CSV table of C-alpha atoms in Angstrom, one decimal:
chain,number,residue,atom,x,y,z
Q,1,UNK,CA,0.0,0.0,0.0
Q,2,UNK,CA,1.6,3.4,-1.1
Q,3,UNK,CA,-0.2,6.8,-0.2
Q,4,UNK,CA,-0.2,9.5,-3.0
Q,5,UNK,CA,-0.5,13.1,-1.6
Q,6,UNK,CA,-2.3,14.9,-4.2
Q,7,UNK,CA,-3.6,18.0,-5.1
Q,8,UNK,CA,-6.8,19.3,-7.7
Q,9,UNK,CA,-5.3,20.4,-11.1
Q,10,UNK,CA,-1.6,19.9,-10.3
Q,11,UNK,CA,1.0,17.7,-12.1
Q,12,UNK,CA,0.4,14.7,-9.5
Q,13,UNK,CA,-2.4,13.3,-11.8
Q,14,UNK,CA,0.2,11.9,-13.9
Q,15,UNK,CA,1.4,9.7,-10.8
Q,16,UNK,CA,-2.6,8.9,-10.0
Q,17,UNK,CA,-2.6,7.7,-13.4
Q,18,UNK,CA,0.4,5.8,-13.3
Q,19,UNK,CA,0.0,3.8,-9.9
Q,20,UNK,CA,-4.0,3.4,-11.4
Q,21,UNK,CA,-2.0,1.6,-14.7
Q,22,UNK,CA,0.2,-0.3,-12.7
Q,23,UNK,CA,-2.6,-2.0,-10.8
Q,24,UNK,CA,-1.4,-0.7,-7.5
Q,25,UNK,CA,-2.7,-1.0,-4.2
Q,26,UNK,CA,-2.8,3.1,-3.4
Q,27,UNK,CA,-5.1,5.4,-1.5
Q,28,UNK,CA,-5.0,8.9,-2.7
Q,29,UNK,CA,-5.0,11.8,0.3
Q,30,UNK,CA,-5.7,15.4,-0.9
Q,31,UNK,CA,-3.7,18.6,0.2
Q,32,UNK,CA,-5.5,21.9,0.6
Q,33,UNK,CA,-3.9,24.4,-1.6
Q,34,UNK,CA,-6.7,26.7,-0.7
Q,35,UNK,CA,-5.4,26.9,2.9
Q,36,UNK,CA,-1.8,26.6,2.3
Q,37,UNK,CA,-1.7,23.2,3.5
Q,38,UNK,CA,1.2,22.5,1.6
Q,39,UNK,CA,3.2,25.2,3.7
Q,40,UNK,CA,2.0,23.7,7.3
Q,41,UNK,CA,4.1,21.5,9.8
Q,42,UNK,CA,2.3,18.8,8.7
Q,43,UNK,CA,2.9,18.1,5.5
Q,44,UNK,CA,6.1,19.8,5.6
Q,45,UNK,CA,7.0,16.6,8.0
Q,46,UNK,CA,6.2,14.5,4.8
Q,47,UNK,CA,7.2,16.9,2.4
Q,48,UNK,CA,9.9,19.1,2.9
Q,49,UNK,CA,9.5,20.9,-0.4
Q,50,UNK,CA,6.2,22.0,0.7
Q,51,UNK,CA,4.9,20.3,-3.0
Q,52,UNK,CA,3.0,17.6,-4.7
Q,53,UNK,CA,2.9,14.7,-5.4
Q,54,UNK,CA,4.7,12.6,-2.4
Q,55,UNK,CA,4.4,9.3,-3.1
Q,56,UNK,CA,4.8,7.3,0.5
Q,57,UNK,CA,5.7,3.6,0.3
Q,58,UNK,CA,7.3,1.4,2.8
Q,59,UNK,CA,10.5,2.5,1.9
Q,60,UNK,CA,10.3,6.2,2.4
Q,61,UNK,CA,8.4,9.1,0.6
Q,62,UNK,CA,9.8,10.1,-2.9
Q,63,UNK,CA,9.3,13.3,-4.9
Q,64,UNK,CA,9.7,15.2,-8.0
Q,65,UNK,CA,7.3,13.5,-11.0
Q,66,UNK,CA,10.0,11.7,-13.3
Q,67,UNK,CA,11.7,9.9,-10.5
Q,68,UNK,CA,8.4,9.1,-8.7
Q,69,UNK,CA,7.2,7.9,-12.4
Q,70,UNK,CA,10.0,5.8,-13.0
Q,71,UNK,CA,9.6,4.4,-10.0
Q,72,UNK,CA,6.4,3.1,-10.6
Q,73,UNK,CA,7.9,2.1,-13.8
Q,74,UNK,CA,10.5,-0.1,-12.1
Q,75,UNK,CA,8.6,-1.7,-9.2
Q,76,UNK,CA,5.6,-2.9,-11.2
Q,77,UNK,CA,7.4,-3.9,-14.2
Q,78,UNK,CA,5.1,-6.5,-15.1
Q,79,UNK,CA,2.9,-3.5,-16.0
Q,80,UNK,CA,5.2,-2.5,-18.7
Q,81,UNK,CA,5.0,1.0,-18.0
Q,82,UNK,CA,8.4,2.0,-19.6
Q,83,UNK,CA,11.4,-0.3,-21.4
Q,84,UNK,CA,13.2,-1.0,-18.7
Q,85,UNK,CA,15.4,-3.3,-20.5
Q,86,UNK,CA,17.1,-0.8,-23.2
Q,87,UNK,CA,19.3,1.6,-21.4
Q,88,UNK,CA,18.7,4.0,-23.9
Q,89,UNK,CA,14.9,3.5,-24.5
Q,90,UNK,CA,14.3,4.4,-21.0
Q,91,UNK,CA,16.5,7.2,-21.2
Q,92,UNK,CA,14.1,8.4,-24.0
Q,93,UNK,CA,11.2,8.1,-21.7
Q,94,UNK,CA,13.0,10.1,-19.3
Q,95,UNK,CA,14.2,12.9,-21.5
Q,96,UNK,CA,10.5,13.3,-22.5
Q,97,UNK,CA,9.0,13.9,-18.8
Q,98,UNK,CA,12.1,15.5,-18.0
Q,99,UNK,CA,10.9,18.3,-20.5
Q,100,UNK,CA,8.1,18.5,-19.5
Q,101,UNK,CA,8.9,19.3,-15.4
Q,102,UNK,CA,12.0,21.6,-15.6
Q,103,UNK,CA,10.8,23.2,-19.2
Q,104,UNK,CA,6.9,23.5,-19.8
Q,105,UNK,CA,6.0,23.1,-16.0
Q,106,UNK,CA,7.9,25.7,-15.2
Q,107,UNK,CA,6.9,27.7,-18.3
Q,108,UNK,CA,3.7,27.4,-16.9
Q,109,UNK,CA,3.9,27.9,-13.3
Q,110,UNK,CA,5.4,31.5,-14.2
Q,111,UNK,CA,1.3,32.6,-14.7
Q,112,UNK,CA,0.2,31.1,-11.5
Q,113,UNK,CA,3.3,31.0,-8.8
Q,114,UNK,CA,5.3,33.8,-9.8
Q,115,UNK,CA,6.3,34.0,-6.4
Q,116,UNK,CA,8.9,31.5,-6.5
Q,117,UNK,CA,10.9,33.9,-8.6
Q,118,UNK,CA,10.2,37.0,-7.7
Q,119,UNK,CA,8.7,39.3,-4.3
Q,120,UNK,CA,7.3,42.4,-6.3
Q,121,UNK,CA,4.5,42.9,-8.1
Q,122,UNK,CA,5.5,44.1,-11.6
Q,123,UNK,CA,7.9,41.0,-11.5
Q,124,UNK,CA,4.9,38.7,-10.7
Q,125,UNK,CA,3.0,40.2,-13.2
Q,126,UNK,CA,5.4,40.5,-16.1
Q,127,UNK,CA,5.7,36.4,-15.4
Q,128,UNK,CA,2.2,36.2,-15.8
Q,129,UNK,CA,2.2,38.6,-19.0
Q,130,UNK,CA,4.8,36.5,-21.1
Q,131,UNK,CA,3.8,32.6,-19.7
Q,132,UNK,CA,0.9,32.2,-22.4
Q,133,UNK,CA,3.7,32.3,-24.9
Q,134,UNK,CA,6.2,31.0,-23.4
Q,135,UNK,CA,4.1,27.7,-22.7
Q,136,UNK,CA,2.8,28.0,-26.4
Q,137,UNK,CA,6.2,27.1,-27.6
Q,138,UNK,CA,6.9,24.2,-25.2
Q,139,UNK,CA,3.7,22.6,-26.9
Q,140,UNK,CA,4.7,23.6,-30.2
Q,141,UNK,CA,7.8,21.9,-29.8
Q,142,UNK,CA,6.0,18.7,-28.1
Q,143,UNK,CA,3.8,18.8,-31.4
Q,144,UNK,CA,6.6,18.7,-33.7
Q,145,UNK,CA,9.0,16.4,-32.2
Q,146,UNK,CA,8.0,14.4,-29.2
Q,147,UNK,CA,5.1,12.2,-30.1
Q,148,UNK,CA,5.6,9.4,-32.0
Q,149,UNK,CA,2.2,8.1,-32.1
Q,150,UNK,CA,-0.4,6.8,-30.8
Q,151,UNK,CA,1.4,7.0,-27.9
Q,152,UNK,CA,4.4,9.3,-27.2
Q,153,UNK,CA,6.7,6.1,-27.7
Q,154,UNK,CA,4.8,4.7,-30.1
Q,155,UNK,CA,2.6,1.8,-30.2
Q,156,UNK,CA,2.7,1.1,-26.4
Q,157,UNK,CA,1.7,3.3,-23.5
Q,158,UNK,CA,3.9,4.7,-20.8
Q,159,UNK,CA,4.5,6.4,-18.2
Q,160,UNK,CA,5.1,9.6,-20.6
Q,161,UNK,CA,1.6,9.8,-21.5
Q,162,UNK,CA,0.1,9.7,-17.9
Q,163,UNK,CA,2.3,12.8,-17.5
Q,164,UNK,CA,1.7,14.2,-21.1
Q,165,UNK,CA,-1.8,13.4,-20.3
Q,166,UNK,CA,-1.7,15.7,-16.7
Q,167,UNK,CA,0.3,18.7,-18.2
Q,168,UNK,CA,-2.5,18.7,-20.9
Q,169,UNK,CA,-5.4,19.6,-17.9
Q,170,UNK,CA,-4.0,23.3,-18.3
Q,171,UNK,CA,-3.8,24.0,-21.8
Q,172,UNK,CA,-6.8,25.6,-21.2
Q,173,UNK,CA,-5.9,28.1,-18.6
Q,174,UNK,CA,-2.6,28.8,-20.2
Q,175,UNK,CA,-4.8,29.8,-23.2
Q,176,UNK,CA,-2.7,27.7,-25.8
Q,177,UNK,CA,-4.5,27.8,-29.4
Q,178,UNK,CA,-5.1,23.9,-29.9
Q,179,UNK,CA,-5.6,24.1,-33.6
Q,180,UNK,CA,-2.0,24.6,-33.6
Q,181,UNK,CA,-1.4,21.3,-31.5
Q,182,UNK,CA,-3.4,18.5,-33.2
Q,183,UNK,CA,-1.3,15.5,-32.1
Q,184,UNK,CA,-1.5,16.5,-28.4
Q,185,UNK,CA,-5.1,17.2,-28.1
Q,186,UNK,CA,-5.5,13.6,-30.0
Q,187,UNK,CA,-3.3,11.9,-27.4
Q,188,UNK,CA,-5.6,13.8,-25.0
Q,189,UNK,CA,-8.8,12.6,-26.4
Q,190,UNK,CA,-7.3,9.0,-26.7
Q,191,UNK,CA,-6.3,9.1,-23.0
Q,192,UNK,CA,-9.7,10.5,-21.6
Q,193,UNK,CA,-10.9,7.2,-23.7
Q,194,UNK,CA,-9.0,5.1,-21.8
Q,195,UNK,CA,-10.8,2.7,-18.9
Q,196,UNK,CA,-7.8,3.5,-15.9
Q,197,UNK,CA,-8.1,7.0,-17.0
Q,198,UNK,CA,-11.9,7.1,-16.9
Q,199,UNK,CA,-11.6,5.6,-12.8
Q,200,UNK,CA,-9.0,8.3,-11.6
Q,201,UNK,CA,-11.0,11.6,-13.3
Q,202,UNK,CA,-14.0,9.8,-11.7
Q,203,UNK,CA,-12.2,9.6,-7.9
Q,204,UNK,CA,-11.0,13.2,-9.0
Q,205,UNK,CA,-14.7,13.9,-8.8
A,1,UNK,CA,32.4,6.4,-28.8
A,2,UNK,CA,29.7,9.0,-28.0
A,3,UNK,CA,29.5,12.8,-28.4
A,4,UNK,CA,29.4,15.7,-25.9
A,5,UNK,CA,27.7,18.8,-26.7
A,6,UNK,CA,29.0,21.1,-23.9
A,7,UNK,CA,29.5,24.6,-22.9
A,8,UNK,CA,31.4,25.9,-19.8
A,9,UNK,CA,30.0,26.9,-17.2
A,10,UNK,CA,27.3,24.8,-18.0
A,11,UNK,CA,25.3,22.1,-16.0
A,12,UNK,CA,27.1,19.8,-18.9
A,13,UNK,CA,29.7,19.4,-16.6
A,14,UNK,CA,28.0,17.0,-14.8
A,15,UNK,CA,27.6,14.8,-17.8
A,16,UNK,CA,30.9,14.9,-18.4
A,17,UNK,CA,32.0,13.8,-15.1
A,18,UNK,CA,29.9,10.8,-15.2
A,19,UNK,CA,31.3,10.1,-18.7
A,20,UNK,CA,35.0,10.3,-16.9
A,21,UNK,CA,33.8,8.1,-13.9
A,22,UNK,CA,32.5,5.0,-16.3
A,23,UNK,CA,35.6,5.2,-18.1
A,24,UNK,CA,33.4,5.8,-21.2
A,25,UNK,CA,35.0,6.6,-24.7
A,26,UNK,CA,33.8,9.9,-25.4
A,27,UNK,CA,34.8,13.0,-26.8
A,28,UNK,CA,33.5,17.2,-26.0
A,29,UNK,CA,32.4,19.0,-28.8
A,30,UNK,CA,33.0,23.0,-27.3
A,31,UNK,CA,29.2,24.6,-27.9
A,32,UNK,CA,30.2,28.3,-28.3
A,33,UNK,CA,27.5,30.3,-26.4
A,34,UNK,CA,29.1,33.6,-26.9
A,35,UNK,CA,28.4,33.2,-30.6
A,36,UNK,CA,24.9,32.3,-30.3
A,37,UNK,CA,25.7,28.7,-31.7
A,38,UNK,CA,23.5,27.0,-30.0
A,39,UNK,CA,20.8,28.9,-31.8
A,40,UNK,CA,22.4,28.1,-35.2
A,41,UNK,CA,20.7,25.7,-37.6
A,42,UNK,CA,23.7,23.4,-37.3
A,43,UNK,CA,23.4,23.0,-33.6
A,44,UNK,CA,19.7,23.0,-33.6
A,45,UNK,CA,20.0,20.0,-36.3
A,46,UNK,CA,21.4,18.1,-32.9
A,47,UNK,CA,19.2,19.3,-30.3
A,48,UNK,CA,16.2,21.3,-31.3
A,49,UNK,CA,15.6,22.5,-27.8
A,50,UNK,CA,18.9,24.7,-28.7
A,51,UNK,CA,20.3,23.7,-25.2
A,52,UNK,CA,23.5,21.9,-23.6
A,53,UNK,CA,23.9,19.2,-23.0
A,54,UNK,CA,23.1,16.5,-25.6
A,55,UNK,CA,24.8,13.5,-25.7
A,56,UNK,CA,24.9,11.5,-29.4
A,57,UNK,CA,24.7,8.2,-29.2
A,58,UNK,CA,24.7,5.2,-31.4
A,59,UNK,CA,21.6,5.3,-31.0
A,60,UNK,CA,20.4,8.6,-31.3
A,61,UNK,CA,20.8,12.1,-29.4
A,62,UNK,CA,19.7,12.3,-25.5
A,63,UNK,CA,19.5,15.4,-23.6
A,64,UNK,CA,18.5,16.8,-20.3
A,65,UNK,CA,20.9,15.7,-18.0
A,66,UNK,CA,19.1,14.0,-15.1
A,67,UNK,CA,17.9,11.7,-18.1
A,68,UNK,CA,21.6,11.7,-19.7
A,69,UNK,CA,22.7,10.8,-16.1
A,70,UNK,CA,20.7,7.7,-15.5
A,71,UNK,CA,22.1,6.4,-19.1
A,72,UNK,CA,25.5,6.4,-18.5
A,73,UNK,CA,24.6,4.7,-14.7
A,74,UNK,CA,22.7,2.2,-16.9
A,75,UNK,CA,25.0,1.9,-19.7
A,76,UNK,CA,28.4,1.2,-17.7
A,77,UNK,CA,26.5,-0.7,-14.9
A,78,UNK,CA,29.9,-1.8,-14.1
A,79,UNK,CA,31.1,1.6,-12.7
A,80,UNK,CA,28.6,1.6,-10.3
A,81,UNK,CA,27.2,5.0,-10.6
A,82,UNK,CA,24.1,4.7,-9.6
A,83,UNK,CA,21.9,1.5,-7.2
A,84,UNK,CA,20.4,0.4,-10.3
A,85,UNK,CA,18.9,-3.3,-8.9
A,86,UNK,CA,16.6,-1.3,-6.6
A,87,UNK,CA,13.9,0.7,-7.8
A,88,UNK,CA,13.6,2.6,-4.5
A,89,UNK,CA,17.3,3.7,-4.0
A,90,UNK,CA,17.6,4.1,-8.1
A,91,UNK,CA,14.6,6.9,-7.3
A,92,UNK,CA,16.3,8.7,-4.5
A,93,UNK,CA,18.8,9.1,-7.1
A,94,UNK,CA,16.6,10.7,-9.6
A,95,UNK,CA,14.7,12.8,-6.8
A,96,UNK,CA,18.1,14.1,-6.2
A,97,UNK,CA,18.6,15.0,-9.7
A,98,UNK,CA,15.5,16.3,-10.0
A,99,UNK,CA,15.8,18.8,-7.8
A,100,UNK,CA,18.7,19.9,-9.0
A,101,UNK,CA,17.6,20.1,-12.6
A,102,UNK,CA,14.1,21.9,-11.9
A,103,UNK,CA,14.2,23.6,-8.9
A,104,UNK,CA,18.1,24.8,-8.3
A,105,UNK,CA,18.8,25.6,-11.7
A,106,UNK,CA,15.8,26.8,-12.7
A,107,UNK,CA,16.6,29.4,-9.3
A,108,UNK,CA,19.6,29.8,-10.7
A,109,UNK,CA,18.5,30.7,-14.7
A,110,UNK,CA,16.4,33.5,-13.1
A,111,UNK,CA,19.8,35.6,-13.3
A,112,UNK,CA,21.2,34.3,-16.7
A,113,UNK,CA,18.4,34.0,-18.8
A,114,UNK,CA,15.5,35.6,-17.6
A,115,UNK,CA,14.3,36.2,-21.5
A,116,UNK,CA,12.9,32.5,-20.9
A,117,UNK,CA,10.4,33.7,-19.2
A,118,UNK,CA,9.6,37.4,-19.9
A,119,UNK,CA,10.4,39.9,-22.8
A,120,UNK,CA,10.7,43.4,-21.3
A,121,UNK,CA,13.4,44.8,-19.1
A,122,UNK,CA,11.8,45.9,-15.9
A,123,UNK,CA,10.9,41.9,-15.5
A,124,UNK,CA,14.3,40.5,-16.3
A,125,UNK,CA,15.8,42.5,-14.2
A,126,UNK,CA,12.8,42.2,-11.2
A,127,UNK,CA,14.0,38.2,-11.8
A,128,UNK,CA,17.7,39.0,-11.6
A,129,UNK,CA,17.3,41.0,-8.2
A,130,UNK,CA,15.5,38.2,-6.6
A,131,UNK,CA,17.4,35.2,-7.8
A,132,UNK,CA,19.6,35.1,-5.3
A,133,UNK,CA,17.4,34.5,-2.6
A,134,UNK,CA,15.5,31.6,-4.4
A,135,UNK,CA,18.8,30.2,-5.0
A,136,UNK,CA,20.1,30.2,-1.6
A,137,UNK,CA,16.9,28.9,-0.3
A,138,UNK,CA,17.6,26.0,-3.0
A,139,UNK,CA,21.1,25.3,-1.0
A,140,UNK,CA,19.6,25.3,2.6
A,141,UNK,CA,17.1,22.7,1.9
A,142,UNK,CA,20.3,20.4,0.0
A,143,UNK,CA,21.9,21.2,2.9
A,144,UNK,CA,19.8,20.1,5.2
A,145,UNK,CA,18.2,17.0,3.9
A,146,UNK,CA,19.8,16.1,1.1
A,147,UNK,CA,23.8,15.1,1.5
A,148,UNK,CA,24.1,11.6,3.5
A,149,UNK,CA,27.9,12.1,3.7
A,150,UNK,CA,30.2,12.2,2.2
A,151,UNK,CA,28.5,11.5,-1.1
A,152,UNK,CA,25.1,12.5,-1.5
A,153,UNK,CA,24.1,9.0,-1.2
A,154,UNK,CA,26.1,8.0,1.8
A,155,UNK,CA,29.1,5.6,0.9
A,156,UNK,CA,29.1,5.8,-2.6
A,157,UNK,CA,29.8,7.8,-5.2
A,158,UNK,CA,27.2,8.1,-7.8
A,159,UNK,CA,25.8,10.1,-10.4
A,160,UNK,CA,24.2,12.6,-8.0
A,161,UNK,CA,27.6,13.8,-7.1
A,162,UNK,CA,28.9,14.8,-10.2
A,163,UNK,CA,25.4,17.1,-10.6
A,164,UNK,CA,26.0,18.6,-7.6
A,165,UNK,CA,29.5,19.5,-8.2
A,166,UNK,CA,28.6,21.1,-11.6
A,167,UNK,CA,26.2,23.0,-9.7
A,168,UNK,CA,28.0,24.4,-7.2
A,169,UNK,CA,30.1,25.8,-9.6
A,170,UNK,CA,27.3,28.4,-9.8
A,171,UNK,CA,27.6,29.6,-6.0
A,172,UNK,CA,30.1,32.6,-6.3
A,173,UNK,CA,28.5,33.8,-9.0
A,174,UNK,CA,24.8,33.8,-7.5
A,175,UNK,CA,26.6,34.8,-4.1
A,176,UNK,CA,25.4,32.5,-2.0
A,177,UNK,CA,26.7,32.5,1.8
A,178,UNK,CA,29.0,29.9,1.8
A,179,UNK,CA,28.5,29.6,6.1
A,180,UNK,CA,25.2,28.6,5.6
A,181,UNK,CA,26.3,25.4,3.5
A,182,UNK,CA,29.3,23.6,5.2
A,183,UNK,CA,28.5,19.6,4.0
A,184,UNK,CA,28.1,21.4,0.3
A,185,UNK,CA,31.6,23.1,0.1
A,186,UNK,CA,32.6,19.6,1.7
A,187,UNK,CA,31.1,18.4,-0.5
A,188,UNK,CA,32.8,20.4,-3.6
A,189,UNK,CA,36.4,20.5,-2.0
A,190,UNK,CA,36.3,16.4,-1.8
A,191,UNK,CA,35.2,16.0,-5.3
A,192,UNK,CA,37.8,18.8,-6.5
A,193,UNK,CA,40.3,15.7,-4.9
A,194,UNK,CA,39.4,13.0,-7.0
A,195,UNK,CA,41.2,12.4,-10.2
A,196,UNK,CA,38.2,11.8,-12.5
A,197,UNK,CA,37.0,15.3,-11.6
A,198,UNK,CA,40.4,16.8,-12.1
A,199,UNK,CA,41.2,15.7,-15.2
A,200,UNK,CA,37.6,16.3,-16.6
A,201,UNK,CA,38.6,20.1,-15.3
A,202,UNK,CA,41.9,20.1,-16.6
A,203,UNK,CA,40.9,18.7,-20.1
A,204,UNK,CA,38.2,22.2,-19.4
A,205,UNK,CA,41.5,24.7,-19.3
């Protein structure tokens, strides 16, 4: 039994969606942004980084999506969630979600949590100004060179298209012009389709 | 025989370390930033996301280097870079990484390359003021949660170190108090001492 602390429209849906795939035996515990939950003693205890997700197993409490993804990956192998048998396959796997949480994650979190880069409110709001295009070319890269189709590795679906699938929740709010994206917003329709993804947006409520 | 891409000063350092410590045949290919090359067509043609470093394979071109990392601990499994028969341990690796790659240097880019994430002045330069502090908040929490001693991952040296090396390359220059972070500069001066890391520097100029 792992426990998956969690949060409403944040990147930790892609490790929902991944312990959902990998058949695991998980229970899903919600953190209040709204209060600042994430910044209390309590969670800090668990979480240090004041963040989600933290995924706690018997072993200890892991962070940061692409290592708590590969993990996943690793310890339910029989799930084939990633090629863990071709060094550089997997590396492939990782370069993808590593792009997508230290480039258009972050691209993105300049609209909503300026404040981790800045303490005045020009700053804050020149972040906010510029994300919508800096977030529009993150996708239009994706578009043109990431997805191989159906899936983002091909004919088999990983762990990159849980996360792929995650990031895609904002496109909305980041205002990204989806005519220009047509290959993402079919992998997005494709995953909605998808029985495991249909049980965690249902628990999601 | 694989490729390099690199530019000094550069988190590529760290891939080069770990190239060094698996006693990998390899060569650097210089990137020259100062020139804008890694904007150019030719450079582009290698890595589209116009970035160092990217490794070229026989198999194809990898980059971002928490993914580049976990190759070459998978790849030489024999240098014993990384715990790579236990999916838990192999994660704390990554989280390590992680970190690093989205949270430090991302601090850290704040006062380099604002124009990532905003286009006018008065931003860029609201980002520049503040980066120090987001940076040095980076180094407390590695500080003091994240170094076992005297590796990052207790006994062993592993790919985590040669990332944290590169990146403490960064601390004069984003004036961080060096007080504040006594198991870091341990940390640095130890791996200055080891003669994979010195002849990786020395091959540097």
């Amino acid at each position: 039994m792992v426990i998956l602390h969690s949060a409403p429209g944040t990147c930790a849906l892609a490790s929902h969606i991944a312990l959902e795939d990998a058949g695991a035996d998980y229970t899903v515990v919600r953190v209040d942004f709204r209060t600042g939950e994430q910044r209390g003693d309590a969670y800090l205890a668990i979480n240090p980084k004041g963040r989600v997700p933290a995924l706690v197993t018997e072993h200890g409490t892991l962070t940061e999506t692409p290592a708590i993804l590969a993990y996943i990956a690793q310890h339910f192998p029989e799930a084939g969630l990633a090629p863990l048998h071709d060094p550089f396959a997997f590396a492939r796997v990782q370069e993808f979600n590593l792009y997508l949480c230290s480039t258009l994650h972050i691209a993105h979190a300049h609209r909503m949590r300026g404040h981790r880069w800045a303490d005045d409110d020009a700053t804050i709001a020149g972040m906010k100004r510029f994300a919508p295009r800096a977030v529009a070319q993150c996708w239009d890269l994706i578009e043109a060179t990431m997805i191989q189709g159906p899936w983002v590795i091909g004919q088999t679906n990983s762990i990159c298209d849980a996360y792929l699938f995650a990031l895609t929740q904002w496109i909305e709010g980041d205002t990204v012009d989806q005519s220009r994206i047509p290959k993402v917003m079919a992998h997005r329709r494709l995953m909605t389709e998808r029985p495991a993804v249909r049980r965690v947006m249902a628990a999601l409520g």
